[in-house]
Amino acid sequence: METGSPRDVDTEDAAGDGPAWTGLPPGLLRMRRLLLAVWLVPAALAAGLVPGLCAGPAWAAFALLPLAALAWGWVLVGRNWRSWRYAERADDLLISRGVLWREETVVPYGRMQLVEVTSGPVERHFGLASVQLHTAAAATDAAIPGLHPAEAERLRDRLTELGEARSAGL
């Protein structure tokens, strides 16, 4: 389920009860889990080898700590990935995220000043890009991570077009 295609629209919202939410692509989940493993597997090797060679084989059990963190992080990264979603409405963009503390950001199109598409080297390797929204109030800046570059550019163009149309009356 986690490694399948992204959720295009939640089924409960398809009936017209609310906005049509779009989830993040699974490439972001793969990237984050790989980064977690890249950091914690060498830590497990170091935590097991160094004490095991210096103080005795029983001390190699310290390798279990980073491995437990890897297992716990693997689950948490999946839950966090599933919690991110966004919805384009007539007058604003909704961004929802969070597992324990749900956070929903509403960005009116007329208040957007700048829409950026960024992609670092790791994101580019996984074919991902992020959309950063800047508004007049710094507290309402929002981002949508891990989109396919074509979707990020489409969203940037659409949000820019809607922002220009809505701000013309200000």
PDB file of C-alpha atoms in Angstrom:
ATOM      1  CA  MET A   1       0.000   0.000   0.000  1.00  0.00           C
ATOM      2  CA  GLU A   2       2.772   2.443   0.907  1.00  0.00           C
ATOM      3  CA  THR A   3       4.820   1.774  -2.186  1.00  0.00           C
ATOM      4  CA  GLY A   4       1.918   1.907  -4.627  1.00  0.00           C
ATOM      5  CA  SER A   5       0.778   4.893  -6.636  1.00  0.00           C
ATOM      6  CA  PRO A   6      -0.102   8.115  -4.808  1.00  0.00           C
ATOM      7  CA  ARG A   7      -3.634   8.755  -3.693  1.00  0.00           C
ATOM      8  CA  ASP A   8      -5.202  10.932  -6.351  1.00  0.00           C
ATOM      9  CA  VAL A   9      -8.441  11.645  -4.534  1.00  0.00           C
ATOM     10  CA  ASP A  10      -9.772  10.440  -1.198  1.00  0.00           C
ATOM     11  CA  THR A  11     -12.895   8.357  -1.743  1.00  0.00           C
ATOM     12  CA  GLU A  12     -14.850  10.110   1.008  1.00  0.00           C
ATOM     13  CA  ASP A  13     -14.239  13.475  -0.697  1.00  0.00           C
ATOM     14  CA  ALA A  14     -15.168  12.222  -4.165  1.00  0.00           C
ATOM     15  CA  ALA A  15     -18.830  12.265  -3.149  1.00  0.00           C
ATOM     16  CA  GLY A  16     -18.714  16.065  -2.861  1.00  0.00           C
ATOM     17  CA  ASP A  17     -18.458  16.263   0.949  1.00  0.00           C
ATOM     18  CA  GLY A  18     -15.232  18.295   0.845  1.00  0.00           C
ATOM     19  CA  PRO A  19     -12.171  19.149  -1.187  1.00  0.00           C
ATOM     20  CA  ALA A  20     -10.495  16.590  -3.436  1.00  0.00           C
ATOM     21  CA  TRP A  21      -7.286  15.764  -1.564  1.00  0.00           C
ATOM     22  CA  THR A  22      -4.135  14.696  -3.407  1.00  0.00           C
ATOM     23  CA  GLY A  23      -1.462  12.648  -1.624  1.00  0.00           C
ATOM     24  CA  LEU A  24       2.273  12.708  -2.179  1.00  0.00           C
ATOM     25  CA  PRO A  25       3.959  10.285  -4.592  1.00  0.00           C
ATOM     26  CA  PRO A  26       5.646   7.148  -3.180  1.00  0.00           C
ATOM     27  CA  GLY A  27       9.056   8.341  -4.390  1.00  0.00           C
ATOM     28  CA  LEU A  28       9.225  10.664  -1.380  1.00  0.00           C
ATOM     29  CA  LEU A  29       8.635   7.715   0.958  1.00  0.00           C
ATOM     30  CA  ARG A  30      11.376   5.686  -0.752  1.00  0.00           C
ATOM     31  CA  MET A  31      13.796   8.625  -0.567  1.00  0.00           C
ATOM     32  CA  ARG A  32      13.172   9.280   3.129  1.00  0.00           C
ATOM     33  CA  ARG A  33      13.470   5.612   4.058  1.00  0.00           C
ATOM     34  CA  LEU A  34      16.688   5.267   2.104  1.00  0.00           C
ATOM     35  CA  LEU A  35      18.150   8.316   3.878  1.00  0.00           C
ATOM     36  CA  LEU A  36      17.127   6.812   7.218  1.00  0.00           C
ATOM     37  CA  ALA A  37      18.916   3.569   6.349  1.00  0.00           C
ATOM     38  CA  VAL A  38      21.987   5.405   5.016  1.00  0.00           C
ATOM     39  CA  TRP A  39      22.425   7.059   8.415  1.00  0.00           C
ATOM     40  CA  LEU A  40      21.432   4.265  10.785  1.00  0.00           C
ATOM     41  CA  VAL A  41      22.926   1.131   9.192  1.00  0.00           C
ATOM     42  CA  PRO A  42      26.521   2.482   9.423  1.00  0.00           C
ATOM     43  CA  ALA A  43      25.725   3.646  12.968  1.00  0.00           C
ATOM     44  CA  ALA A  44      24.609   0.106  13.835  1.00  0.00           C
ATOM     45  CA  LEU A  45      27.802  -1.336  12.359  1.00  0.00           C
ATOM     46  CA  ALA A  46      29.956   1.122  14.281  1.00  0.00           C
ATOM     47  CA  ALA A  47      27.992   0.625  17.513  1.00  0.00           C
ATOM     48  CA  GLY A  48      28.394  -3.142  17.214  1.00  0.00           C
ATOM     49  CA  LEU A  49      31.919  -3.497  15.839  1.00  0.00           C
ATOM     50  CA  VAL A  50      33.840  -1.032  17.975  1.00  0.00           C
ATOM     51  CA  PRO A  51      32.617  -2.233  21.405  1.00  0.00           C
ATOM     52  CA  GLY A  52      32.557  -5.850  20.171  1.00  0.00           C
ATOM     53  CA  LEU A  53      36.210  -5.757  19.111  1.00  0.00           C
ATOM     54  CA  CYS A  54      37.457  -3.667  22.053  1.00  0.00           C
ATOM     55  CA  ALA A  55      35.479  -4.970  25.014  1.00  0.00           C
ATOM     56  CA  GLY A  56      34.167  -8.360  23.953  1.00  0.00           C
ATOM     57  CA  PRO A  57      31.381  -9.916  21.895  1.00  0.00           C
ATOM     58  CA  ALA A  58      28.660  -9.183  24.458  1.00  0.00           C
ATOM     59  CA  TRP A  59      29.159  -5.458  23.918  1.00  0.00           C
ATOM     60  CA  ALA A  60      28.235  -5.863  20.244  1.00  0.00           C
ATOM     61  CA  ALA A  61      24.622  -5.785  21.426  1.00  0.00           C
ATOM     62  CA  PHE A  62      24.908  -1.986  21.250  1.00  0.00           C
ATOM     63  CA  ALA A  63      24.222  -2.425  17.533  1.00  0.00           C
ATOM     64  CA  LEU A  64      20.619  -3.174  18.457  1.00  0.00           C
ATOM     65  CA  LEU A  65      19.995   0.459  19.454  1.00  0.00           C
ATOM     66  CA  PRO A  66      20.467   1.961  15.975  1.00  0.00           C
ATOM     67  CA  LEU A  67      18.642  -1.016  14.435  1.00  0.00           C
ATOM     68  CA  ALA A  68      15.686  -0.414  16.756  1.00  0.00           C
ATOM     69  CA  ALA A  69      15.766   3.274  15.792  1.00  0.00           C
ATOM     70  CA  LEU A  70      15.767   2.222  12.131  1.00  0.00           C
ATOM     71  CA  ALA A  71      12.690   0.000  12.620  1.00  0.00           C
ATOM     72  CA  TRP A  72      10.868   2.701  14.584  1.00  0.00           C
ATOM     73  CA  GLY A  73      11.839   5.397  12.079  1.00  0.00           C
ATOM     74  CA  TRP A  74      10.735   3.213   9.155  1.00  0.00           C
ATOM     75  CA  VAL A  75       7.199   3.114  10.563  1.00  0.00           C
ATOM     76  CA  LEU A  76       7.150   6.808  11.494  1.00  0.00           C
ATOM     77  CA  VAL A  77       8.354   7.914   8.055  1.00  0.00           C
ATOM     78  CA  GLY A  78       5.522   5.914   6.471  1.00  0.00           C
ATOM     79  CA  ARG A  79       2.915   7.441   8.774  1.00  0.00           C
ATOM     80  CA  ASN A  80       4.258  10.933   8.127  1.00  0.00           C
ATOM     81  CA  TRP A  81       4.224  10.396   4.354  1.00  0.00           C
ATOM     82  CA  ARG A  82       0.599   9.241   4.468  1.00  0.00           C
ATOM     83  CA  SER A  83      -0.408  12.296   6.500  1.00  0.00           C
ATOM     84  CA  TRP A  84       0.659  14.831   3.822  1.00  0.00           C
ATOM     85  CA  ARG A  85      -1.973  15.914   1.298  1.00  0.00           C
ATOM     86  CA  TYR A  86      -3.113  19.011  -0.519  1.00  0.00           C
ATOM     87  CA  ALA A  87      -6.275  20.245  -2.219  1.00  0.00           C
ATOM     88  CA  GLU A  88      -6.859  23.001  -4.754  1.00  0.00           C
ATOM     89  CA  ARG A  89     -10.130  24.826  -4.127  1.00  0.00           C
ATOM     90  CA  ALA A  90     -11.758  27.740  -5.940  1.00  0.00           C
ATOM     91  CA  ASP A  91     -10.218  30.472  -3.754  1.00  0.00           C
ATOM     92  CA  ASP A  92      -7.378  28.827  -1.846  1.00  0.00           C
ATOM     93  CA  LEU A  93      -4.949  25.941  -1.505  1.00  0.00           C
ATOM     94  CA  LEU A  94      -5.219  23.586   1.475  1.00  0.00           C
ATOM     95  CA  ILE A  95      -2.197  21.713   2.816  1.00  0.00           C
ATOM     96  CA  SER A  96      -2.753  19.114   5.532  1.00  0.00           C
ATOM     97  CA  ARG A  97      -0.059  17.215   7.411  1.00  0.00           C
ATOM     98  CA  GLY A  98       0.800  15.688  10.755  1.00  0.00           C
ATOM     99  CA  VAL A  99       0.295  12.411  12.560  1.00  0.00           C
ATOM    100  CA  LEU A 100      -0.133  13.331  16.217  1.00  0.00           C
ATOM    101  CA  TRP A 101      -0.782  17.030  15.701  1.00  0.00           C
ATOM    102  CA  ARG A 102      -2.743  17.638  12.500  1.00  0.00           C
ATOM    103  CA  GLU A 103      -1.902  20.918  10.862  1.00  0.00           C
ATOM    104  CA  GLU A 104      -3.949  22.360   8.041  1.00  0.00           C
ATOM    105  CA  THR A 105      -2.724  25.438   6.202  1.00  0.00           C
ATOM    106  CA  VAL A 106      -5.050  27.504   4.037  1.00  0.00           C
ATOM    107  CA  VAL A 107      -3.273  29.750   1.530  1.00  0.00           C
ATOM    108  CA  PRO A 108      -5.590  32.145  -0.348  1.00  0.00           C
ATOM    109  CA  TYR A 109      -4.537  32.529  -3.980  1.00  0.00           C
ATOM    110  CA  GLY A 110      -4.756  36.328  -3.768  1.00  0.00           C
ATOM    111  CA  ARG A 111      -2.192  36.430  -0.916  1.00  0.00           C
ATOM    112  CA  MET A 112       0.520  34.451  -2.706  1.00  0.00           C
ATOM    113  CA  GLN A 113       3.539  36.531  -3.612  1.00  0.00           C
ATOM    114  CA  LEU A 114       5.932  33.869  -4.862  1.00  0.00           C
ATOM    115  CA  VAL A 115       5.671  30.197  -5.802  1.00  0.00           C
ATOM    116  CA  GLU A 116       9.002  28.356  -6.076  1.00  0.00           C
ATOM    117  CA  VAL A 117       9.839  24.887  -7.338  1.00  0.00           C
ATOM    118  CA  THR A 118      13.047  23.530  -5.811  1.00  0.00           C
ATOM    119  CA  SER A 119      14.854  20.231  -6.172  1.00  0.00           C
ATOM    120  CA  GLY A 120      18.084  19.324  -4.399  1.00  0.00           C
ATOM    121  CA  PRO A 121      20.496  16.654  -5.622  1.00  0.00           C
ATOM    122  CA  VAL A 122      18.874  13.813  -3.654  1.00  0.00           C
ATOM    123  CA  GLU A 123      15.391  14.888  -4.752  1.00  0.00           C
ATOM    124  CA  ARG A 124      16.533  15.076  -8.378  1.00  0.00           C
ATOM    125  CA  HIS A 125      17.976  11.571  -8.132  1.00  0.00           C
ATOM    126  CA  PHE A 126      14.550  10.303  -7.046  1.00  0.00           C
ATOM    127  CA  GLY A 127      12.712  12.444  -9.620  1.00  0.00           C
ATOM    128  CA  LEU A 128      11.110  14.740  -7.044  1.00  0.00           C
ATOM    129  CA  ALA A 129      10.628  18.476  -6.519  1.00  0.00           C
ATOM    130  CA  SER A 130       9.109  20.658  -3.798  1.00  0.00           C
ATOM    131  CA  VAL A 131       6.743  23.601  -4.150  1.00  0.00           C
ATOM    132  CA  GLN A 132       7.319  26.496  -1.740  1.00  0.00           C
ATOM    133  CA  LEU A 133       4.596  29.138  -1.349  1.00  0.00           C
ATOM    134  CA  HIS A 134       5.488  32.596  -0.026  1.00  0.00           C
ATOM    135  CA  THR A 135       2.857  35.018   1.213  1.00  0.00           C
ATOM    136  CA  ALA A 136       2.920  38.468   2.764  1.00  0.00           C
ATOM    137  CA  ALA A 137       2.797  36.967   6.254  1.00  0.00           C
ATOM    138  CA  ALA A 138       5.885  34.875   6.944  1.00  0.00           C
ATOM    139  CA  ALA A 139       3.935  32.611   9.306  1.00  0.00           C
ATOM    140  CA  THR A 140       1.718  31.392   6.468  1.00  0.00           C
ATOM    141  CA  ASP A 141       4.466  30.280   4.122  1.00  0.00           C
ATOM    142  CA  ALA A 142       3.774  26.690   3.125  1.00  0.00           C
ATOM    143  CA  ALA A 143       5.492  23.911   1.220  1.00  0.00           C
ATOM    144  CA  ILE A 144       4.496  20.699  -0.518  1.00  0.00           C
ATOM    145  CA  PRO A 145       7.459  18.281  -0.615  1.00  0.00           C
ATOM    146  CA  GLY A 146       8.188  15.362  -2.899  1.00  0.00           C
ATOM    147  CA  LEU A 147       6.053  16.024  -5.966  1.00  0.00           C
ATOM    148  CA  HIS A 148       6.858  14.788  -9.449  1.00  0.00           C
ATOM    149  CA  PRO A 149       8.598  17.683 -11.287  1.00  0.00           C
ATOM    150  CA  ALA A 150       5.828  17.908 -13.905  1.00  0.00           C
ATOM    151  CA  GLU A 151       3.160  18.139 -11.168  1.00  0.00           C
ATOM    152  CA  ALA A 152       5.248  20.707  -9.256  1.00  0.00           C
ATOM    153  CA  GLU A 153       5.573  22.874 -12.387  1.00  0.00           C
ATOM    154  CA  ARG A 154       1.855  22.494 -13.191  1.00  0.00           C
ATOM    155  CA  LEU A 155       0.971  23.481  -9.630  1.00  0.00           C
ATOM    156  CA  ARG A 156       3.377  26.436  -9.731  1.00  0.00           C
ATOM    157  CA  ASP A 157       1.895  27.705 -13.014  1.00  0.00           C
ATOM    158  CA  ARG A 158      -1.681  27.234 -11.817  1.00  0.00           C
ATOM    159  CA  LEU A 159      -1.067  28.899  -8.453  1.00  0.00           C
ATOM    160  CA  THR A 160       0.772  31.796 -10.098  1.00  0.00           C
ATOM    161  CA  GLU A 161      -2.043  32.277 -12.600  1.00  0.00           C
ATOM    162  CA  LEU A 162      -4.717  32.154  -9.889  1.00  0.00           C
ATOM    163  CA  GLY A 163      -2.671  34.417  -7.622  1.00  0.00           C
ATOM    164  CA  GLU A 164      -2.326  37.052 -10.327  1.00  0.00           C
ATOM    165  CA  ALA A 165      -6.047  36.882 -11.127  1.00  0.00           C
ATOM    166  CA  ARG A 166      -7.105  37.147  -7.448  1.00  0.00           C
ATOM    167  CA  SER A 167      -4.625  39.908  -6.537  1.00  0.00           C
ATOM    168  CA  ALA A 168      -5.676  42.139  -9.440  1.00  0.00           C
ATOM    169  CA  GLY A 169      -8.545  43.482  -7.310  1.00  0.00           C
ATOM    170  CA  LEU A 170      -6.330  44.426  -4.350  1.00  0.00           C
TER     171      LEU A 170
END
